[in-house]
mmCIF file of N, CA and C in Angstrom:
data_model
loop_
_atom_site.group_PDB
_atom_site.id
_atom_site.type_symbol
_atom_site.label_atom_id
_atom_site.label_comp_id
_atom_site.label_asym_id
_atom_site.label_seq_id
_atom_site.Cartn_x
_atom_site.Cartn_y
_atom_site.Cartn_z
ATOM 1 N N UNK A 963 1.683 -149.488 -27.444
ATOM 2 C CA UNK A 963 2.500 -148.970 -28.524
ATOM 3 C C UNK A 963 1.893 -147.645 -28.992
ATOM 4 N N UNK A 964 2.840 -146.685 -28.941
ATOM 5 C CA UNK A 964 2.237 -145.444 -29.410
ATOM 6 C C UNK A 964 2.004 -145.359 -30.476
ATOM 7 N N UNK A 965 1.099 -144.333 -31.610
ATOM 8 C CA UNK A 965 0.909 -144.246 -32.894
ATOM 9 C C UNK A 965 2.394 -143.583 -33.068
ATOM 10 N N UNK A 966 2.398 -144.340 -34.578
ATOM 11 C CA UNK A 966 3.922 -143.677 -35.193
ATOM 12 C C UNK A 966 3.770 -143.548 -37.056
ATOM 13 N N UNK A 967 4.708 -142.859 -37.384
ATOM 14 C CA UNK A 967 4.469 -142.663 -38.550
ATOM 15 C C UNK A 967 4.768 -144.082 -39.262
ATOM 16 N N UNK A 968 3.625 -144.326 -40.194
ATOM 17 C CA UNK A 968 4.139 -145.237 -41.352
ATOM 18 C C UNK A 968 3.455 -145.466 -43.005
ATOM 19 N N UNK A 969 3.862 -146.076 -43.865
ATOM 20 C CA UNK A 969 3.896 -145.815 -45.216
ATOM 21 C C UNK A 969 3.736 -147.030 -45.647
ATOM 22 N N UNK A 970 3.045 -147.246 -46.524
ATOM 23 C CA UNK A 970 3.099 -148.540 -47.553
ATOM 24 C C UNK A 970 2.576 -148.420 -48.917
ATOM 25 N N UNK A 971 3.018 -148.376 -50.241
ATOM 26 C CA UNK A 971 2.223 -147.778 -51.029
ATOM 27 C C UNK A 971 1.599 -149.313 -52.128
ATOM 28 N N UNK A 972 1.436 -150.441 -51.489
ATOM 29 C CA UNK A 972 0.536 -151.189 -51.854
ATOM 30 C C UNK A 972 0.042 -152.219 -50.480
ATOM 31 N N UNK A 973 -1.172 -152.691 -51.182
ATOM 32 C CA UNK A 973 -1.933 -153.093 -50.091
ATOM 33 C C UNK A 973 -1.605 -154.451 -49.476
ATOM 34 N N UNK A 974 -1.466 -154.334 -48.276
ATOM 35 C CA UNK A 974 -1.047 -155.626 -48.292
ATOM 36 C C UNK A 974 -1.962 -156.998 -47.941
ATOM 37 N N UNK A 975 -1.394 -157.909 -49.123
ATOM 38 C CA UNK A 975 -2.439 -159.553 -49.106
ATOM 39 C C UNK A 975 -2.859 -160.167 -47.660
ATOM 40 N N UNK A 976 -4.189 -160.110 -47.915
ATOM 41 C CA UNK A 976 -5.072 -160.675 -46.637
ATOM 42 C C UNK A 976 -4.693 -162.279 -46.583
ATOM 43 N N UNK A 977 -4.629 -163.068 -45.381
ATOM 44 C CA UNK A 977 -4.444 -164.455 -44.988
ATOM 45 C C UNK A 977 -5.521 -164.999 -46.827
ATOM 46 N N UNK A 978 -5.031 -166.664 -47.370
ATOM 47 C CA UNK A 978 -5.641 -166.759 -47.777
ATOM 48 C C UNK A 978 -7.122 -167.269 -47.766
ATOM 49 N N UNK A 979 -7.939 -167.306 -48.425
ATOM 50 C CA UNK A 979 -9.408 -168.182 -47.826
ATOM 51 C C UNK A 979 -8.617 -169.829 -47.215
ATOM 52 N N UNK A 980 -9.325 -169.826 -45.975
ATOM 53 C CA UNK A 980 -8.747 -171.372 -45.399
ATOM 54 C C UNK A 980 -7.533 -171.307 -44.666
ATOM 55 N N UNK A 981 -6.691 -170.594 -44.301
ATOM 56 C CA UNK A 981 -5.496 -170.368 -43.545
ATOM 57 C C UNK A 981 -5.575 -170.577 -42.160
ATOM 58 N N UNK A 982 -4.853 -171.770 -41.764
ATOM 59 C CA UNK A 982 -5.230 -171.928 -40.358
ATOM 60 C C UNK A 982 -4.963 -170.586 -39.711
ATOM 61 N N UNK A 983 -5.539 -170.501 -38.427
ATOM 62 C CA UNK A 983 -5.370 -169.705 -37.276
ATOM 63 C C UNK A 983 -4.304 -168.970 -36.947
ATOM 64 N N UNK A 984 -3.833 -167.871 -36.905
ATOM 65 C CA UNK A 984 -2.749 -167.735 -35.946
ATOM 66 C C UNK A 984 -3.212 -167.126 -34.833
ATOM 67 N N UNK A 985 -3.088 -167.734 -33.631
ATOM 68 C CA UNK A 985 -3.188 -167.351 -32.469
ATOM 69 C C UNK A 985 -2.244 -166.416 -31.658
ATOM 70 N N UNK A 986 -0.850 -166.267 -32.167
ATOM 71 C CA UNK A 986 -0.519 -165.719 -31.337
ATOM 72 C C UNK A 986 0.334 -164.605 -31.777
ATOM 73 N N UNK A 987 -0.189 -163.309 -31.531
ATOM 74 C CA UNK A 987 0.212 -162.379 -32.493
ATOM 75 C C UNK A 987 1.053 -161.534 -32.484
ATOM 76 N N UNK A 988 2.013 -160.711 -33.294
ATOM 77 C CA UNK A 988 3.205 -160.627 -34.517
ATOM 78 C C UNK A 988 3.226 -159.333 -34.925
ATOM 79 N N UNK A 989 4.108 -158.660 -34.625
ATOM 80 C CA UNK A 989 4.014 -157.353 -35.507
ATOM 81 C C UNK A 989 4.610 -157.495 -36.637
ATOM 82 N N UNK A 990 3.202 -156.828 -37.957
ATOM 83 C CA UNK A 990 3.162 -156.962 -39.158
ATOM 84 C C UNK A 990 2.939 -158.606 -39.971
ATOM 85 N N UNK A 991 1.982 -158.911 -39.291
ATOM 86 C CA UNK A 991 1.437 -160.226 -39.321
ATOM 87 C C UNK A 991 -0.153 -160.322 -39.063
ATOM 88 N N UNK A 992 -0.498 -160.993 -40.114
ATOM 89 C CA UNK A 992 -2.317 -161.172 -39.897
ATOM 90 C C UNK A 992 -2.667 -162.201 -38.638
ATOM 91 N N UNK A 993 -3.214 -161.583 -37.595
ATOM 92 C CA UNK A 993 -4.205 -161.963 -36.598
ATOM 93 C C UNK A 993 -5.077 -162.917 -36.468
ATOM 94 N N UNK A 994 -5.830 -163.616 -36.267
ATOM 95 C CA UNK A 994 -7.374 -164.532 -36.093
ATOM 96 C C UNK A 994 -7.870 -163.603 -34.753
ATOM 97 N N UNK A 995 -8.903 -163.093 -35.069
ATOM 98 C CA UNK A 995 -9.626 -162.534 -33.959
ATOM 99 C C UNK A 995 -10.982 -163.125 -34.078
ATOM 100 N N UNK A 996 -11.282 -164.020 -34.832
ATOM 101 C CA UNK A 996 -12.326 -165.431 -34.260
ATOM 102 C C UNK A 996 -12.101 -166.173 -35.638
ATOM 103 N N UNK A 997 -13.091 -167.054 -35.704
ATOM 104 C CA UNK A 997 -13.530 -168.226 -36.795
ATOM 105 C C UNK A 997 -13.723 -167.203 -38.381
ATOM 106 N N UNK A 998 -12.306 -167.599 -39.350
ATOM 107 C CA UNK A 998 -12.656 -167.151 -40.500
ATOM 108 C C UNK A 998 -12.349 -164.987 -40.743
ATOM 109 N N UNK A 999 -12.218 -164.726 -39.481
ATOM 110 C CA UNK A 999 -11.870 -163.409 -39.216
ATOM 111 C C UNK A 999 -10.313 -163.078 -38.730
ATOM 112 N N UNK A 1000 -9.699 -162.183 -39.524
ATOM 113 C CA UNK A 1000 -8.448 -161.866 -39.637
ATOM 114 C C UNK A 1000 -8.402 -160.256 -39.492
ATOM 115 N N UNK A 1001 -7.186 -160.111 -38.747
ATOM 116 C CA UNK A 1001 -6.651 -158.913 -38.717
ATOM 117 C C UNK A 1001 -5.307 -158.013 -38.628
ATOM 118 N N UNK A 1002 -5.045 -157.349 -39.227
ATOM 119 C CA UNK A 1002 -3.340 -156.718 -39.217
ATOM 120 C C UNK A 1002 -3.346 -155.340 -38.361
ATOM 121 N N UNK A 1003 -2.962 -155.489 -37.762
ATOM 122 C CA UNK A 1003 -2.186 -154.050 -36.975
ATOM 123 C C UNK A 1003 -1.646 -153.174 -37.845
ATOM 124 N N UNK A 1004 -2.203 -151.923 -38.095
ATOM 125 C CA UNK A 1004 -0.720 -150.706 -38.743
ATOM 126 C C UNK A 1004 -0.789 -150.132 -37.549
ATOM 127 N N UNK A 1005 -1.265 -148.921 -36.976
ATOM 128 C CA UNK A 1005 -1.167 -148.794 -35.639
ATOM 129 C C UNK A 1005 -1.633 -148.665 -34.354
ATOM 130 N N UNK A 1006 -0.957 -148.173 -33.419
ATOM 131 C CA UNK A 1006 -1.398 -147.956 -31.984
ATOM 132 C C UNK A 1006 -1.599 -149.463 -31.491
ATOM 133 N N UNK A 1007 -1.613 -149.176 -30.133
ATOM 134 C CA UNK A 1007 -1.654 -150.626 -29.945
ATOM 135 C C UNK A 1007 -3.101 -151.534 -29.537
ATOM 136 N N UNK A 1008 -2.630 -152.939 -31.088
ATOM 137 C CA UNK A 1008 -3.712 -153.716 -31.120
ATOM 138 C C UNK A 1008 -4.662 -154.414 -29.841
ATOM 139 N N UNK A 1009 -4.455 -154.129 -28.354
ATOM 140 C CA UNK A 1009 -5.307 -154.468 -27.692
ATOM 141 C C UNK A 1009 -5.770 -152.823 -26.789
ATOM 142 N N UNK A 1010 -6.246 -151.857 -27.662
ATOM 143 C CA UNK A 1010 -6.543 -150.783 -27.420
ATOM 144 C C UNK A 1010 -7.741 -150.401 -28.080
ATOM 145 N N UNK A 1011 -8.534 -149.288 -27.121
ATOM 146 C CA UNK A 1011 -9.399 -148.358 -28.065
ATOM 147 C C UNK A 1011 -8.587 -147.321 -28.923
ATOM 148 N N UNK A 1012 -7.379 -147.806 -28.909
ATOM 149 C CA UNK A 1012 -6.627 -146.345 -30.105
ATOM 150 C C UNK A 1012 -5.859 -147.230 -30.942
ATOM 151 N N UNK A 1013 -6.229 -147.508 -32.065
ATOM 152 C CA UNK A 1013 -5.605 -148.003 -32.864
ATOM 153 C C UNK A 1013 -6.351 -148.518 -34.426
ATOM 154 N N UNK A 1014 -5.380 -148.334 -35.431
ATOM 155 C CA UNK A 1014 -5.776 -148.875 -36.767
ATOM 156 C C UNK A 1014 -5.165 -149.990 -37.199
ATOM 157 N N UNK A 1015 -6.173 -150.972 -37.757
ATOM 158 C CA UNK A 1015 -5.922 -152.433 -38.391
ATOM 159 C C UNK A 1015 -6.736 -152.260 -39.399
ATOM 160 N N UNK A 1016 -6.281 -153.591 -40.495
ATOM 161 C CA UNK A 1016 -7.167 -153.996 -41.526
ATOM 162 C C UNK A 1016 -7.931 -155.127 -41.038
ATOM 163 N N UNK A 1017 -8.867 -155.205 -41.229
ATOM 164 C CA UNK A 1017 -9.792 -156.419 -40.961
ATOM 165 C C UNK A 1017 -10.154 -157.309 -42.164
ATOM 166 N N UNK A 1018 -9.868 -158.978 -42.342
ATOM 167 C CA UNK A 1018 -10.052 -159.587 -43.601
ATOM 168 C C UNK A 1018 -11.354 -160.775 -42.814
ATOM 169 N N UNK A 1019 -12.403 -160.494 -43.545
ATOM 170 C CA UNK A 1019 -13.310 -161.742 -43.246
ATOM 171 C C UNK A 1019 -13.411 -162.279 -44.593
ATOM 172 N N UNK A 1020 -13.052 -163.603 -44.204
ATOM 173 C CA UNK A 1020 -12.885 -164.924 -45.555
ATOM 174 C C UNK A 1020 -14.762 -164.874 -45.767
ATOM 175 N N UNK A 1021 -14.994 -165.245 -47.054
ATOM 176 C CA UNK A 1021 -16.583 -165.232 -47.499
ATOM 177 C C UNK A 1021 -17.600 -166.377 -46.860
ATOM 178 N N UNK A 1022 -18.366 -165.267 -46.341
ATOM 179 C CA UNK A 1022 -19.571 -166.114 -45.387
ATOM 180 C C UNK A 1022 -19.548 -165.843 -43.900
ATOM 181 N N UNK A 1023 -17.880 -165.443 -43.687
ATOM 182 C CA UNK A 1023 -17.531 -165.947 -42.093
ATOM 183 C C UNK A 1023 -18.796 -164.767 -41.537
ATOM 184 N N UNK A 1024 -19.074 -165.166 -40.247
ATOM 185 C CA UNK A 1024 -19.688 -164.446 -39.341
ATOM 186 C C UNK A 1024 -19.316 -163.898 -38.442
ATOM 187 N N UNK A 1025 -19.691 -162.989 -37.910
ATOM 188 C CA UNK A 1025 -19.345 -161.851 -36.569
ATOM 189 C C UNK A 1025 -18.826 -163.221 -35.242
ATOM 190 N N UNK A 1026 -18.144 -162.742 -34.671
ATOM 191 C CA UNK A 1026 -17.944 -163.682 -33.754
ATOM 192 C C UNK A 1026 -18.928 -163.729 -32.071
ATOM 193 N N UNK A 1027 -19.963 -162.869 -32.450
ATOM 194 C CA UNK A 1027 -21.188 -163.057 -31.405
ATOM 195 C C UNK A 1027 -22.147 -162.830 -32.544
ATOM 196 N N UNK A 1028 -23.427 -163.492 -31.658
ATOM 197 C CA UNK A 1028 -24.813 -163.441 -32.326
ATOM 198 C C UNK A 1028 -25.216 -162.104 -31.748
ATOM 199 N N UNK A 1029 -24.866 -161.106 -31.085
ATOM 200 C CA UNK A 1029 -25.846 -160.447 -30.135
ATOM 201 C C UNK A 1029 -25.471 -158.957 -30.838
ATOM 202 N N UNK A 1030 -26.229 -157.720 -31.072
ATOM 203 C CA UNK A 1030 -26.074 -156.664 -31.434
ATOM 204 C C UNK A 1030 -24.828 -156.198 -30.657
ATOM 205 N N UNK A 1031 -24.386 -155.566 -31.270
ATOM 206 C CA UNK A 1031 -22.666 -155.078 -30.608
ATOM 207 C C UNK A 1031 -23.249 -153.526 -30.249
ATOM 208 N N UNK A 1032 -22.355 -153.346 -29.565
ATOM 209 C CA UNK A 1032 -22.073 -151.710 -28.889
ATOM 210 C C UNK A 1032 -20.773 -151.565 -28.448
ATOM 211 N N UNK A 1033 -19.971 -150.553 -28.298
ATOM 212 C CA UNK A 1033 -18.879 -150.741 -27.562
ATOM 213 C C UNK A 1033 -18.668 -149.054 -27.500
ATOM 214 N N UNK A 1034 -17.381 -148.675 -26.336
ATOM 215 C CA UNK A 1034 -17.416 -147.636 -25.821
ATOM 216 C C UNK A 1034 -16.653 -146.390 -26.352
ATOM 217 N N UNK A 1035 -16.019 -147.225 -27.789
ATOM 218 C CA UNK A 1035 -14.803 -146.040 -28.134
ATOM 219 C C UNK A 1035 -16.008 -145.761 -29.447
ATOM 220 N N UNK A 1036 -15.060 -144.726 -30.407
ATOM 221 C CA UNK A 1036 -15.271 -144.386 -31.738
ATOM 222 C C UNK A 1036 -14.573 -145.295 -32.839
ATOM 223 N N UNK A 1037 -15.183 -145.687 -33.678
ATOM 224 C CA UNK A 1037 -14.966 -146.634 -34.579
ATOM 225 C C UNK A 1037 -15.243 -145.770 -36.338
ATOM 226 N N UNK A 1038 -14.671 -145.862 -37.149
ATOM 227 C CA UNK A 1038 -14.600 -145.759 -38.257
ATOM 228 C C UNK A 1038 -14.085 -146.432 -39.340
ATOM 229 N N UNK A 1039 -15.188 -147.091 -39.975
ATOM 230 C CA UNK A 1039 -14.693 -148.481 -41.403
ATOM 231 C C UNK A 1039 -15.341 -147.556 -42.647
ATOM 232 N N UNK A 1040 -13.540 -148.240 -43.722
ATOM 233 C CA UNK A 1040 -13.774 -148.592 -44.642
ATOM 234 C C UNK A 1040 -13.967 -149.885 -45.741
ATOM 235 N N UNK A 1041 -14.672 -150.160 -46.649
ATOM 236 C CA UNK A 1041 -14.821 -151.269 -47.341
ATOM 237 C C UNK A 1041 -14.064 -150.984 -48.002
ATOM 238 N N UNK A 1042 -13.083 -151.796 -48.166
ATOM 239 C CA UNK A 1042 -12.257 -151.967 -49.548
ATOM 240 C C UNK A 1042 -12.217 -152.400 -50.699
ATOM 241 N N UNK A 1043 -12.101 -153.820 -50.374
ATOM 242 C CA UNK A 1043 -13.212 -155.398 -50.685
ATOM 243 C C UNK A 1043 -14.014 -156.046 -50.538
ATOM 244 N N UNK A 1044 -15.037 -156.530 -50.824
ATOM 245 C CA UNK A 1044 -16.648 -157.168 -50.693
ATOM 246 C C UNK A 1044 -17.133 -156.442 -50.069
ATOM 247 N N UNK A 1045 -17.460 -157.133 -49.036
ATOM 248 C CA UNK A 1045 -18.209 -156.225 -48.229
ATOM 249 C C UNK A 1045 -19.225 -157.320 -47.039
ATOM 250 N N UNK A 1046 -19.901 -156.309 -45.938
ATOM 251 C CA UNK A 1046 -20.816 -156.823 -44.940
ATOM 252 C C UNK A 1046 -21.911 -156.760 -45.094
ATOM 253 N N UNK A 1047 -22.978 -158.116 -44.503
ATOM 254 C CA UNK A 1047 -24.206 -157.637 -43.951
ATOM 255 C C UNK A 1047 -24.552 -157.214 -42.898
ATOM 256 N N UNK A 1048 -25.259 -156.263 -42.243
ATOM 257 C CA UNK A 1048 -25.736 -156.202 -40.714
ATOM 258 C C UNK A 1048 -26.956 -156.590 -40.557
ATOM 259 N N UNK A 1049 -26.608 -158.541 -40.016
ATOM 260 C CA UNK A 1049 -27.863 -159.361 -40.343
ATOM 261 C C UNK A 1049 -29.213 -159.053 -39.175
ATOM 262 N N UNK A 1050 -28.721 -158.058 -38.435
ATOM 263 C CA UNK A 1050 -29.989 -157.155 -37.204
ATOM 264 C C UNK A 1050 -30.876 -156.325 -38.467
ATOM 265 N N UNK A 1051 -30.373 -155.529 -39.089
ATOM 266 C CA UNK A 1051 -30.908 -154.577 -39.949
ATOM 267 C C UNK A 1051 -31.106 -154.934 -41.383
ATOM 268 N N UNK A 1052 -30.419 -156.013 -41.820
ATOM 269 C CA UNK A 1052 -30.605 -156.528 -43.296
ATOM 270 C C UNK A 1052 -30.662 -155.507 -44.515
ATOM 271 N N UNK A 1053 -29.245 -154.884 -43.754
ATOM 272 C CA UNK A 1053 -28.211 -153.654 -44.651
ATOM 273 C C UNK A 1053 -27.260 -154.403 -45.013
ATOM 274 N N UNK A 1054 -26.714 -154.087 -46.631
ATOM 275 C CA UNK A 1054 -25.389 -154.622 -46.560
ATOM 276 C C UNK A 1054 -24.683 -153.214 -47.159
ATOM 277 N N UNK A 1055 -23.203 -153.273 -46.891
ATOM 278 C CA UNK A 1055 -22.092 -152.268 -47.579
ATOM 279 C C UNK A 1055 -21.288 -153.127 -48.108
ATOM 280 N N UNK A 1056 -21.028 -152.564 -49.244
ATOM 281 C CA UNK A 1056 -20.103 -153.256 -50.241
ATOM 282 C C UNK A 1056 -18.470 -151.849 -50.261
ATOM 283 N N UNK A 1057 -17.891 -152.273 -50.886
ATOM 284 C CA UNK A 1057 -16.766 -151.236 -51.575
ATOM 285 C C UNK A 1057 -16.800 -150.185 -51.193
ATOM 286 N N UNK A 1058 -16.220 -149.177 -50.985
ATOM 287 C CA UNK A 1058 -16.066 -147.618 -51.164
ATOM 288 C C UNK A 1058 -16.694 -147.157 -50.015
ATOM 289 N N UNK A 1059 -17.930 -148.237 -49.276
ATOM 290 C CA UNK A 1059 -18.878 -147.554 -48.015
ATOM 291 C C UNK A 1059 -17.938 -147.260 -46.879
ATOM 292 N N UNK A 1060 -18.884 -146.534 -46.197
ATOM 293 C CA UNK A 1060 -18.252 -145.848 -45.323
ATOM 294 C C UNK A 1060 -18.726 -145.354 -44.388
ATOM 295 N N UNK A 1061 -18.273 -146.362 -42.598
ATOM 296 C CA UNK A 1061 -19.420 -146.056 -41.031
ATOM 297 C C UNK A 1061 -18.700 -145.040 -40.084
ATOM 298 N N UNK A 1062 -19.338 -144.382 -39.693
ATOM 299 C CA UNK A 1062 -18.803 -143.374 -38.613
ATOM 300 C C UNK A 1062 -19.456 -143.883 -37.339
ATOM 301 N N UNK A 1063 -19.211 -144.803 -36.188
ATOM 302 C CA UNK A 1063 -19.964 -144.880 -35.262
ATOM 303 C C UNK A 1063 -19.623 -144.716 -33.972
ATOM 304 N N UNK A 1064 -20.508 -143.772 -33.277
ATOM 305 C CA UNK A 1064 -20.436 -143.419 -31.987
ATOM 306 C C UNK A 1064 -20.312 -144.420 -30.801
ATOM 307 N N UNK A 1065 -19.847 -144.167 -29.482
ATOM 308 C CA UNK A 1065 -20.057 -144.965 -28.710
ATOM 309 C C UNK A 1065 -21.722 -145.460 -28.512
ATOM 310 N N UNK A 1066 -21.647 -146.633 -28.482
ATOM 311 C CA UNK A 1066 -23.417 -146.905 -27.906
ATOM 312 C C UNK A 1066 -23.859 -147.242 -28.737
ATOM 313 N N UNK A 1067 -23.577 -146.978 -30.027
ATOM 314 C CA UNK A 1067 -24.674 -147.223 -31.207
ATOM 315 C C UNK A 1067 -24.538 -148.789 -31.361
ATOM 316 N N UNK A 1068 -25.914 -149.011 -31.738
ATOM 317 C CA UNK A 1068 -26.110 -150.680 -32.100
ATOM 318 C C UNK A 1068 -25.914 -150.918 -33.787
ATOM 319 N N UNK A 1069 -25.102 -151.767 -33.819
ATOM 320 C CA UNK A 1069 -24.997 -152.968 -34.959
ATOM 321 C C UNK A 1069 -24.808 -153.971 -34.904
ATOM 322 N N UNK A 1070 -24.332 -154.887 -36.531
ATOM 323 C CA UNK A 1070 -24.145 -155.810 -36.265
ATOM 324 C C UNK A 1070 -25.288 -156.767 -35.931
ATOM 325 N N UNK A 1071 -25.154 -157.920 -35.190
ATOM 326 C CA UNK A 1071 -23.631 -158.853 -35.915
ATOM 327 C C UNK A 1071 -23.528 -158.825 -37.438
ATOM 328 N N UNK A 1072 -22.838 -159.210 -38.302
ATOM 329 C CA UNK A 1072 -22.493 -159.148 -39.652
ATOM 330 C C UNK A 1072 -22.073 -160.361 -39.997
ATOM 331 N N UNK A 1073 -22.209 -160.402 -41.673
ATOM 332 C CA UNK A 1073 -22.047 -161.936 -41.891
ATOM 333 C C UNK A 1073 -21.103 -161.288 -43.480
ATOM 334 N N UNK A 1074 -19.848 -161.668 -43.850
ATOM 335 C CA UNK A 1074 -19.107 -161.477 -45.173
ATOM 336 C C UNK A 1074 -20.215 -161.899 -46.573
ATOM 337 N N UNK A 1075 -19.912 -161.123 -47.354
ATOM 338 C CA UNK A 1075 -20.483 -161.302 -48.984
ATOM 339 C C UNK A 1075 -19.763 -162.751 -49.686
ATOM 340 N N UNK A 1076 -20.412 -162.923 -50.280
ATOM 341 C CA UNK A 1076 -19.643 -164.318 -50.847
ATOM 342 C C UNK A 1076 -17.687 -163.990 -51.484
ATOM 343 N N UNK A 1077 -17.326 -162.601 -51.600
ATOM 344 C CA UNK A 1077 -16.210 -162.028 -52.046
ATOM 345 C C UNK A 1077 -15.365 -162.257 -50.559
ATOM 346 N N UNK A 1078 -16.143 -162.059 -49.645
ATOM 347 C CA UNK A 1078 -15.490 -161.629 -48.398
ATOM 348 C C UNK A 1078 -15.396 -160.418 -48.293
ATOM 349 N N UNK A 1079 -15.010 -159.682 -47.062
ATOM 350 C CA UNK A 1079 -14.878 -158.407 -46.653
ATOM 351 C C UNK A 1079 -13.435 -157.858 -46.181
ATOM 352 N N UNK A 1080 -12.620 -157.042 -47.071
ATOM 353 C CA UNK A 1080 -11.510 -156.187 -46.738
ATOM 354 C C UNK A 1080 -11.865 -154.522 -46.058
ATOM 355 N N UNK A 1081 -11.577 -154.490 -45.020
ATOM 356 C CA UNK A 1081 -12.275 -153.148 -44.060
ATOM 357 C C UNK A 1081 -10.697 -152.481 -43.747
ATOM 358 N N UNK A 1082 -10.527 -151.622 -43.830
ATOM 359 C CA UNK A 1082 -10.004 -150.234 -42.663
ATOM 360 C C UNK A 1082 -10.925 -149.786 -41.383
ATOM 361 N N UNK A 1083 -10.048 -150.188 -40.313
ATOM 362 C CA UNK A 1083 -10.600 -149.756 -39.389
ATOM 363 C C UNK A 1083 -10.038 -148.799 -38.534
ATOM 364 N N UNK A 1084 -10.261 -147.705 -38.146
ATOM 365 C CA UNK A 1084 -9.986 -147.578 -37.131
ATOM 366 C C UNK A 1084 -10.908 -146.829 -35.964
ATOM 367 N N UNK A 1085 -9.942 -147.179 -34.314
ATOM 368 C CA UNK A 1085 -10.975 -147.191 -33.238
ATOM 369 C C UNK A 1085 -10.202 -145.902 -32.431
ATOM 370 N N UNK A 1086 -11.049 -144.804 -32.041
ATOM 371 C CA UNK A 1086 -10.447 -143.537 -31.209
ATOM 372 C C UNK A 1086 -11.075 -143.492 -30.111
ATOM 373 N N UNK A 1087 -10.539 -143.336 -28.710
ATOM 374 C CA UNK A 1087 -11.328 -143.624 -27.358
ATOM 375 C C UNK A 1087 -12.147 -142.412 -27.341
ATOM 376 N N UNK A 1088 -13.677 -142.545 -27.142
ATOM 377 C CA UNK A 1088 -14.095 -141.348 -26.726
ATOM 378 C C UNK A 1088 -13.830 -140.312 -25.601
ATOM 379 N N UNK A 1089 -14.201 -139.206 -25.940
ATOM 380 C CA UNK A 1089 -13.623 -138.198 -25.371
ATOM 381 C C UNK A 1089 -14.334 -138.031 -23.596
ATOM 382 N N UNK A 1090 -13.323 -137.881 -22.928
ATOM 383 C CA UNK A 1090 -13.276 -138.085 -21.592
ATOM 384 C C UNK A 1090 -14.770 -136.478 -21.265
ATOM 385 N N UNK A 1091 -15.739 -136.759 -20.286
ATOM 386 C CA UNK A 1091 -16.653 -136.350 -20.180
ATOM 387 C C UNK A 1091 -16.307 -135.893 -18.406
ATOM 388 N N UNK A 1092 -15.571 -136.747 -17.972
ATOM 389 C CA UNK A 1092 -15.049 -135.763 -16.335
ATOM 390 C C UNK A 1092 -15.113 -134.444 -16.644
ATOM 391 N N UNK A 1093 -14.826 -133.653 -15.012
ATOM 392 C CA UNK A 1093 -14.766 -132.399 -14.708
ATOM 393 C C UNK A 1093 -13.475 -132.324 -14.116
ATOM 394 N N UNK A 1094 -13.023 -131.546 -13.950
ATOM 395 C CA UNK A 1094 -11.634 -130.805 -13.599
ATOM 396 C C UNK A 1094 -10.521 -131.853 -12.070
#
């Protein structure tokens, strides 16, 4: 799905704490992308390195691996609500913070604040490094 223009001028309500699963996913519908972790599509398409979602982790939930993450695109979060730990580094971001991260870089895994964590995300493929 290509990026396209769109608008919403309030935010829209994350799954509630405890909401079973939805597995199978919905445009303009919250996601399960593991145990306690939720996510909405606004755009590009959700099984891409190009695309923006909201991410809702219910309070406590954990990263869905134990192992420091890396991955190959560009990633950029905002906290909205509560906020994360990055239980490797025993950093947390709350509200208003704000990650710029390169391909390669290590974080993570993360564990939600007792509030839980409302994030903006979005992921841009890094830039192609071929020759002609």
């Amino acid at each position: 799905m290509p990026l396209v223009q769109k608008e919403f001028t309030t935010r829209p309500s994350h799954p509630p704490i405890g909401e079973p699963p939805v597995t199978v996913r919905q445009e303009g519908q919250w996601f399960s992308i593991g145990p306690k972790i939720w996510e909405l599509a606004l755009n590009g398409d959700p099984d891409s390195d190009e695309k923006s979602v909201l991410q809702w982790y219910e309070p406590g939930a954990v990263s869905v691996t134990d192992e420091v993450i890396t991955h190959t695109y560009i990633e950029e979060v905002c906290f909205i609500e509560g906020g994360l730990e990055d239980v490797t580094l025993g950093q947390a971001w709350g509200q208003g913070a704000y990650a710029y991260r390169l391909p390669g870089m290590k974080h993570g895994p993360y564990r939600a604040s007792p509030q839980g964590c409302l994030q903006f995300v979005k992921l841009v493929p890094a830039p192609s490094t071929g020759g002609s």
